[in-house]
Amino acid sequence: MLTWIQTLPNYTAYGTPIYFLYLILAIVPLSIGLYFGKRFAWYEALISFVFIFLMFDGTSYKQGASLIGYLIYQTILVVWYFHYRQRKNSGPVFYVTAALSILPIVIVKFTPAFVGHNSLLGFLGISYLTFRAVGTIIETRDGVVKELKWWEFVRFMLFMPTLTSGPIDRYRRFAKDYKKVPSRDKYIEMLGKSVKYLFLGFLYKFVIDYFFAEQWQPFFERMAMQHAPHLSWWTVGVAYMYTGNLFFDFAGYSLFAVGISYLMGVETPMNFNKPFKSPNIKEFWNRWHMTLSFWFRDYIFMRFVFLATKKRWFKNRNVLSSIAYMLNMMIMGFWHGVTWYYILYGFLHGLALVINDWWLRYKRKHFKIKTNAFTKGVAIFITFNFVVFTLLIFCGFLDKLWFHPFGM
């Protein structure tokens, strides 16, 4: 049987135009039902299973097995905690449950650093599923999840459009959205937005990003490596090309996921909102990978601030917010992976948030500068170039340039 699965064609989500052709054709009956006020849950489950299977068959069958095991593990954990929470609300039980939910991703992220190879538990999309599962546990602890059935949780975890590339949804929002069928006028509006997002996604992913990913970034990297291990102006070019590649690739995938979700009658939240127009680093994180940054803001930053305030760990609230920023971004750095460049990336963004808050306080107290087009332009320029510089660190090219110039 395994031999048979390995011979099947593998279709990476949103990887090729032919994937979209098959997906759109499969969704047509579901869209017709939604137009007439009916949600065919059984049909949606069927096409979701087929397309998820095609993502994890062929050479990816081991990842598919890991996904199944992971899903069973998280479902048992989350459903058990939901039933426990209806009777009791012990802090230690909550922390242990949350830690157990996070444990698989910790193993996956730390294994390469300590063992030298990827963990067998890993699969494409494990980070996004972990955020969904842990978020559900936290919302259950808060008492805002009033109802949870195991098949509804599985449906939330395996929502096909967002499985491998996000955005990161919340169980309570998804369940509320899924249970109601949009009115005909509302669904027509969603169809219009879906077409817009899909066309924009195609432009980002298959047109603009082609030049960044296939033409420009490889060229600048080859030229920069000729000067290894020294920095050169070609390295600066790598920074800008990688930034463009990352944005148009990831934003394209996110637009695909949102567009397909809208076709299926679910208003998945957006992930990007013109991030490079941000006049400061705090606003940047309110516009870049928004579902991730809001997840960290709500479940790490705010909860640490609340706990520290309650326990009176810090007398100065500015010190508290600074430590919370650093903690928040350092955890985000470790989440990407246990490498010096991910950790440094998190540290620099935490430090930037601290400096940004300090500067705003200092400016209000000592300067009477009115914001105008010029000052906003300067702020946007500084913020953008800081982001570009840190993404050069994040992408790992400097690790190759400095420490592995000959591919060692």
Coordinates of C-alpha atoms in Angstrom, one line a residue:
M1 CA 0.0 0.0 0.0
L2 CA 2.8 2.4 0.8
T3 CA 4.4 1.7 -2.6
W4 CA 1.1 2.6 -4.2
I5 CA 0.8 5.9 -2.2
Q6 CA 4.3 6.9 -3.1
T7 CA 3.5 6.6 -6.9
L8 CA 0.6 9.0 -6.7
P9 CA 1.0 12.6 -7.9
N10 CA 1.6 15.1 -5.2
Y11 CA 0.0 18.6 -5.4
T12 CA 1.5 21.2 -3.1
A13 CA -1.2 23.7 -2.0
Y14 CA -1.5 26.6 -4.5
G15 CA 1.8 25.4 -6.1
T16 CA 0.7 25.3 -9.8
P17 CA -2.2 26.7 -11.9
I18 CA -3.4 23.2 -12.6
Y19 CA -4.0 22.8 -8.8
F20 CA -6.3 25.8 -8.9
L21 CA -8.2 24.3 -11.9
Y22 CA -8.9 21.1 -10.0
L23 CA -9.8 23.0 -6.8
I24 CA -12.2 25.5 -8.4
L25 CA -14.0 22.7 -10.2
A26 CA -14.3 20.8 -7.0
I27 CA -15.7 23.8 -5.1
V28 CA -18.3 24.7 -7.7
P29 CA -21.1 22.4 -6.2
L30 CA -20.3 23.8 -2.8
S31 CA -20.6 27.4 -4.1
I32 CA -23.9 26.6 -5.8
G33 CA -25.3 25.3 -2.5
L34 CA -24.1 28.4 -0.6
Y35 CA -25.7 30.6 -3.2
F36 CA -29.1 28.9 -2.5
G37 CA -28.5 29.0 1.3
K38 CA -27.3 25.4 1.9
R39 CA -23.9 24.3 3.2
F40 CA -23.1 20.8 2.0
A41 CA -20.9 19.8 5.0
W42 CA -20.5 16.3 3.8
Y43 CA -19.3 17.4 0.3
E44 CA -16.9 19.9 1.8
A45 CA -15.5 17.2 4.0
L46 CA -15.1 14.9 1.0
I47 CA -13.2 17.5 -1.2
S48 CA -11.1 18.6 1.8
F49 CA -10.0 15.0 2.4
V50 CA -9.2 14.5 -1.3
F51 CA -7.1 17.6 -1.6
I52 CA -5.3 17.1 1.8
F53 CA -4.5 13.6 0.7
L54 CA -3.0 14.9 -2.5
M55 CA -0.9 17.3 -0.5
F56 CA 0.6 14.5 1.6
D57 CA 0.7 11.5 -0.8
G58 CA 3.6 10.6 -3.0
T59 CA 7.0 11.4 -1.5
S60 CA 5.2 13.3 1.3
Y61 CA 3.4 10.2 2.7
K62 CA 5.5 10.2 5.9
Q63 CA 4.4 13.8 6.6
G64 CA 0.8 12.6 6.0
A65 CA 1.2 9.9 8.7
S66 CA 2.7 12.5 11.1
L67 CA -0.3 14.8 10.4
I68 CA -2.8 12.0 11.3
G69 CA -0.9 11.2 14.5
Y70 CA -0.6 14.9 15.4
L71 CA -4.3 15.5 14.8
I72 CA -5.4 12.6 17.0
Y73 CA -3.1 13.8 19.8
Q74 CA -4.3 17.4 19.7
T75 CA -8.0 16.4 19.4
I76 CA -7.8 14.2 22.5
L77 CA -5.9 16.9 24.4
V78 CA -8.2 19.8 23.5
V79 CA -11.5 17.9 23.9
W80 CA -10.4 16.5 27.3
Y81 CA -9.4 19.9 28.5
F82 CA -12.8 21.4 27.3
H83 CA -14.7 18.8 29.4
Y84 CA -12.4 19.3 32.4
R85 CA -12.9 23.1 32.2
Q86 CA -16.6 22.7 32.5
R87 CA -16.1 21.4 36.0
K88 CA -12.8 22.9 37.2
N89 CA -10.4 25.7 36.4
S90 CA -7.0 24.7 37.9
G91 CA -4.1 26.9 36.8
P92 CA -1.5 24.1 36.8
V93 CA -3.7 21.8 34.7
F94 CA -4.1 24.6 32.2
Y95 CA -0.4 25.2 31.9
V96 CA 0.4 21.5 31.7
T97 CA -2.2 21.0 28.9
A98 CA -0.9 24.0 27.0
A99 CA 2.6 22.7 27.4
L100 CA 1.6 19.3 26.1
S101 CA -0.1 20.9 23.1
I102 CA 3.1 22.9 22.3
L103 CA 5.4 19.9 22.9
P104 CA 5.3 18.5 19.3
I105 CA 6.3 21.8 17.7
V106 CA 9.1 22.2 20.3
I107 CA 10.4 18.8 19.4
V108 CA 10.2 19.6 15.7
K109 CA 12.0 23.0 16.0
F110 CA 14.7 21.8 18.4
T111 CA 15.5 18.4 16.8
P112 CA 17.7 19.8 13.9
A113 CA 19.8 21.9 16.4
F114 CA 20.5 18.9 18.7
V115 CA 20.4 15.9 16.4
G116 CA 21.4 17.3 13.0
H117 CA 18.3 16.2 11.0
N118 CA 14.6 17.1 10.9
S119 CA 12.2 15.4 13.3
L120 CA 10.0 12.6 12.0
L121 CA 7.1 14.3 13.7
G122 CA 7.3 17.3 11.4
F123 CA 4.9 18.0 8.5
L124 CA 4.0 21.0 6.4
G125 CA 1.7 23.2 8.4
I126 CA 2.5 22.0 11.9
S127 CA 3.2 25.5 13.1
Y128 CA -0.2 26.8 12.0
L129 CA -2.1 23.8 13.5
T130 CA -0.2 24.3 16.8
F131 CA -1.3 27.9 17.0
R132 CA -4.9 26.8 16.4
A133 CA -4.8 24.1 19.0
V134 CA -3.1 26.1 21.7
G135 CA -5.3 29.1 21.0
T136 CA -8.4 26.9 21.5
I137 CA -7.0 25.7 24.9
I138 CA -6.4 29.3 25.9
E139 CA -9.9 30.4 24.8
T140 CA -11.4 27.4 26.7
R141 CA -9.5 28.5 29.8
D142 CA -11.0 32.0 29.4
G143 CA -14.5 30.5 29.2
V144 CA -15.3 32.0 25.8
V145 CA -15.5 28.6 24.1
K146 CA -19.0 27.5 25.2
E147 CA -19.3 24.4 22.9
L148 CA -16.8 22.1 21.4
K149 CA -17.3 18.8 19.7
W150 CA -14.4 16.7 18.5
W151 CA -15.5 16.6 14.8
E152 CA -16.0 20.4 14.8
F153 CA -12.5 20.8 16.2
V154 CA -11.1 18.4 13.6
R155 CA -12.9 20.4 10.9
F156 CA -11.4 23.6 12.2
M157 CA -7.9 22.1 12.3
L158 CA -8.1 20.6 8.9
F159 CA -9.8 23.5 7.1
M160 CA -8.2 22.8 3.8
P161 CA -7.6 26.4 2.4
T162 CA -5.4 27.4 5.3
L163 CA -3.9 24.1 6.4
T164 CA -0.3 24.6 5.1
S165 CA 0.1 28.3 4.7
G166 CA -2.3 30.0 7.2
P167 CA -3.6 32.5 8.0
I168 CA -4.0 31.5 11.6
D169 CA -7.7 31.5 12.6
R170 CA -9.3 31.2 16.1
Y171 CA -11.7 28.4 16.9
R172 CA -14.4 30.6 18.3
R173 CA -14.4 32.9 15.2
F174 CA -14.3 30.0 12.8
A175 CA -17.0 28.0 14.5
K176 CA -19.3 31.0 14.5
D177 CA -18.6 31.7 10.9
Y178 CA -19.0 28.1 9.8
K179 CA -22.3 27.5 11.6
K180 CA -24.1 30.3 9.8
V181 CA -24.7 30.3 6.0
P182 CA -24.2 33.7 4.5
S183 CA -27.2 35.4 2.9
R184 CA -27.3 35.4 -0.9
D185 CA -26.3 39.1 -1.0
K186 CA -23.5 38.5 1.4
Y187 CA -22.2 35.5 -0.5
I188 CA -22.2 37.4 -3.8
E189 CA -20.1 40.0 -2.0
M190 CA -17.8 37.3 -0.8
L191 CA -17.5 35.9 -4.3
G192 CA -16.5 39.3 -5.6
K193 CA -13.8 39.6 -3.0
S194 CA -12.7 36.0 -3.7
V195 CA -12.1 36.7 -7.4
K196 CA -10.2 39.9 -6.5
Y197 CA -8.0 38.0 -3.9
L198 CA -7.3 35.1 -6.3
F199 CA -6.3 37.4 -9.2
L200 CA -4.1 39.5 -6.9
G201 CA -2.6 36.3 -5.5
F202 CA -1.8 35.1 -9.0
L203 CA -0.1 38.4 -9.8
Y204 CA 1.9 38.3 -6.6
K205 CA 2.9 34.6 -6.6
F206 CA 3.2 33.6 -10.2
V207 CA 4.2 36.9 -11.9
I208 CA 6.0 39.3 -9.6
D209 CA 7.6 36.7 -7.3
Y210 CA 8.9 34.8 -10.3
F211 CA 11.3 37.6 -10.9
F212 CA 12.3 38.0 -7.3
A213 CA 12.6 34.3 -6.5
E214 CA 13.9 32.9 -9.8
Q215 CA 15.8 35.7 -11.4
W216 CA 16.9 38.6 -9.1
Q217 CA 17.6 37.0 -5.7
P218 CA 19.7 34.0 -7.1
F219 CA 21.7 36.5 -9.2
F220 CA 22.5 38.8 -6.3
E221 CA 23.4 35.8 -4.1
R222 CA 25.8 34.4 -6.7
M223 CA 27.5 37.8 -7.0
A224 CA 27.6 38.2 -3.2
M225 CA 29.1 34.8 -2.7
Q226 CA 32.1 35.7 -4.9
H227 CA 33.1 38.1 -2.1
A228 CA 32.6 35.6 0.7
P229 CA 33.2 35.8 3.6
H230 CA 33.2 39.6 3.2
L231 CA 30.2 41.9 2.9
S232 CA 29.7 43.7 -0.4
W233 CA 27.0 45.9 -2.1
W234 CA 25.7 42.7 -3.6
T235 CA 24.8 41.5 -0.1
V236 CA 22.6 44.7 0.2
G237 CA 20.9 43.6 -3.0
V238 CA 20.3 40.2 -1.5
A239 CA 18.5 41.9 1.4
Y240 CA 16.1 43.8 -0.9
M241 CA 15.5 40.8 -3.2
Y242 CA 14.8 38.5 -0.4
T243 CA 12.3 41.0 1.2
G244 CA 10.5 41.2 -2.1
N245 CA 10.5 37.4 -2.6
L246 CA 9.2 36.8 0.9
F247 CA 6.5 39.3 0.7
F248 CA 5.1 38.4 -2.7
D249 CA 5.4 34.7 -2.1
F250 CA 3.8 34.7 1.4
A251 CA 1.2 37.4 0.6
G252 CA 0.3 35.5 -2.6
Y253 CA -0.3 32.3 -0.6
S254 CA -2.3 34.1 2.0
L255 CA -4.5 35.7 -0.7
F256 CA -5.1 32.3 -2.2
A257 CA -6.1 30.9 1.2
V258 CA -8.5 33.8 1.9
G259 CA -10.0 33.7 -1.6
I260 CA -10.7 30.0 -1.5
S261 CA -12.1 30.3 2.1
Y262 CA -14.5 33.0 0.8
L263 CA -15.6 30.6 -2.0
M264 CA -16.4 28.1 0.8
G265 CA -18.4 30.6 2.8
V266 CA -15.8 31.3 5.5
E267 CA -14.3 34.7 6.1
T268 CA -10.8 33.8 7.0
P269 CA -8.9 36.9 8.3
M270 CA -6.4 38.7 6.1
N271 CA -2.7 38.3 6.8
F272 CA -1.2 41.5 5.2
N273 CA -2.2 45.1 5.0
K274 CA 0.4 47.2 3.1
P275 CA 3.1 46.5 5.7
F276 CA 5.8 48.6 3.9
K277 CA 3.7 51.8 4.4
S278 CA 4.3 51.5 8.2
P279 CA 5.8 54.6 9.8
N280 CA 7.1 52.6 12.8
I281 CA 7.9 49.0 13.8
K282 CA 4.9 48.6 16.0
E283 CA 2.6 49.4 13.1
F284 CA 4.6 47.1 10.9
W285 CA 3.7 44.2 13.1
N286 CA 0.0 45.3 13.0
R287 CA 0.2 45.0 9.2
W288 CA 2.7 42.1 8.5
H289 CA 1.6 38.5 9.0
M290 CA -1.2 39.9 11.1
T291 CA -2.7 36.6 12.3
L292 CA 0.6 35.6 13.7
S293 CA 1.5 38.9 15.3
F294 CA -2.0 39.2 16.8
W295 CA -1.8 35.7 18.2
F296 CA 1.5 36.5 19.9
R297 CA 0.1 39.9 21.1
D298 CA -3.1 38.4 22.6
Y299 CA -1.7 35.1 24.0
I300 CA 1.8 36.0 25.1
F301 CA 2.4 39.8 25.3
M302 CA -0.9 40.8 26.9
R303 CA -1.1 37.8 29.2
F304 CA 2.5 38.4 30.5
V305 CA 1.6 42.0 31.1
F306 CA -1.6 41.0 32.9
L307 CA 0.2 38.4 35.1
A308 CA 3.1 40.7 35.9
T309 CA 0.8 43.5 36.8
K310 CA -1.3 41.3 39.0
K311 CA 1.8 39.9 40.7
R312 CA 3.4 43.3 40.9
W313 CA 6.7 42.1 39.4
F314 CA 7.7 45.5 38.1
K315 CA 7.1 49.0 39.6
N316 CA 7.6 50.8 36.3
R317 CA 5.1 50.0 33.6
N318 CA 7.5 51.1 30.9
V319 CA 10.0 48.5 32.1
L320 CA 7.2 45.9 32.1
S321 CA 6.2 46.7 28.5
S322 CA 9.8 46.6 27.4
I323 CA 10.4 43.1 29.0
A324 CA 7.1 42.0 27.5
Y325 CA 8.2 43.1 24.0
M326 CA 11.5 41.3 24.3
L327 CA 9.9 38.1 25.6
N328 CA 7.3 38.2 22.9
M329 CA 9.7 38.6 20.0
M330 CA 12.4 36.3 21.4
I331 CA 9.8 33.5 21.6
M332 CA 8.8 34.3 18.0
G333 CA 12.4 34.0 17.0
F334 CA 12.8 30.6 18.7
W335 CA 9.5 29.5 17.1
H336 CA 11.0 30.0 13.6
G337 CA 13.9 27.7 14.6
V338 CA 16.8 27.3 16.9
T339 CA 19.5 29.1 14.9
W340 CA 21.5 32.2 15.6
Y341 CA 19.8 34.2 12.8
Y342 CA 16.2 33.5 13.9
I343 CA 17.0 34.3 17.5
L344 CA 18.9 37.5 16.6
Y345 CA 16.0 38.5 14.3
G346 CA 13.6 38.2 17.2
F347 CA 16.0 40.0 19.6
L348 CA 16.4 43.0 17.1
H349 CA 12.6 43.3 16.6
G350 CA 12.0 43.2 20.3
L351 CA 14.7 45.9 20.8
A352 CA 13.2 47.9 18.0
L353 CA 9.7 47.9 19.7
V354 CA 11.3 49.0 23.0
I355 CA 13.2 51.8 21.3
N356 CA 10.1 52.8 19.4
D357 CA 8.1 53.2 22.6
W358 CA 10.9 55.1 24.2
W359 CA 11.2 57.5 21.3
L360 CA 7.4 58.2 21.2
R361 CA 7.5 59.0 24.9
Y362 CA 10.6 61.2 24.5
K363 CA 9.2 63.0 21.5
R364 CA 5.9 63.8 23.3
K365 CA 7.8 65.2 26.2
H366 CA 10.6 67.1 24.5
F367 CA 9.6 67.9 21.0
K368 CA 6.6 69.6 19.4
I369 CA 7.0 68.0 16.0
K370 CA 3.8 67.8 14.0
T371 CA 3.4 64.9 11.7
N372 CA 3.4 65.8 8.0
A373 CA 4.1 64.1 4.7
F374 CA 7.8 64.6 5.0
T375 CA 8.2 63.3 8.6
K376 CA 5.9 60.4 7.8
G377 CA 8.0 59.6 4.6
V378 CA 11.2 59.6 6.6
A379 CA 9.6 57.3 9.3
I380 CA 8.4 54.9 6.6
F381 CA 11.9 54.9 4.9
I382 CA 13.6 54.1 8.2
T383 CA 11.1 51.4 9.2
F384 CA 11.3 49.7 5.8
N385 CA 15.1 49.6 5.7
F386 CA 15.2 48.3 9.2
V387 CA 12.9 45.5 8.2
V388 CA 15.0 44.8 5.1
F389 CA 18.2 44.6 7.2
T390 CA 16.6 42.2 9.7
L391 CA 15.2 40.0 7.0
L392 CA 18.7 39.7 5.6
I393 CA 19.6 38.2 9.0
F394 CA 16.4 36.1 9.1
C395 CA 16.9 34.5 5.6
G396 CA 20.1 32.8 6.7
F397 CA 22.2 34.0 3.8
L398 CA 24.7 35.6 6.2
D399 CA 25.2 32.2 7.8
K400 CA 26.1 30.8 4.4
L401 CA 28.2 33.8 3.5
W402 CA 30.3 33.9 6.7
F403 CA 30.4 30.3 7.9
H404 CA 29.7 28.0 4.9
P405 CA 31.0 29.9 1.8
F406 CA 31.9 26.6 0.1
G407 CA 28.7 24.8 0.9
M408 CA 30.1 22.9 4.0

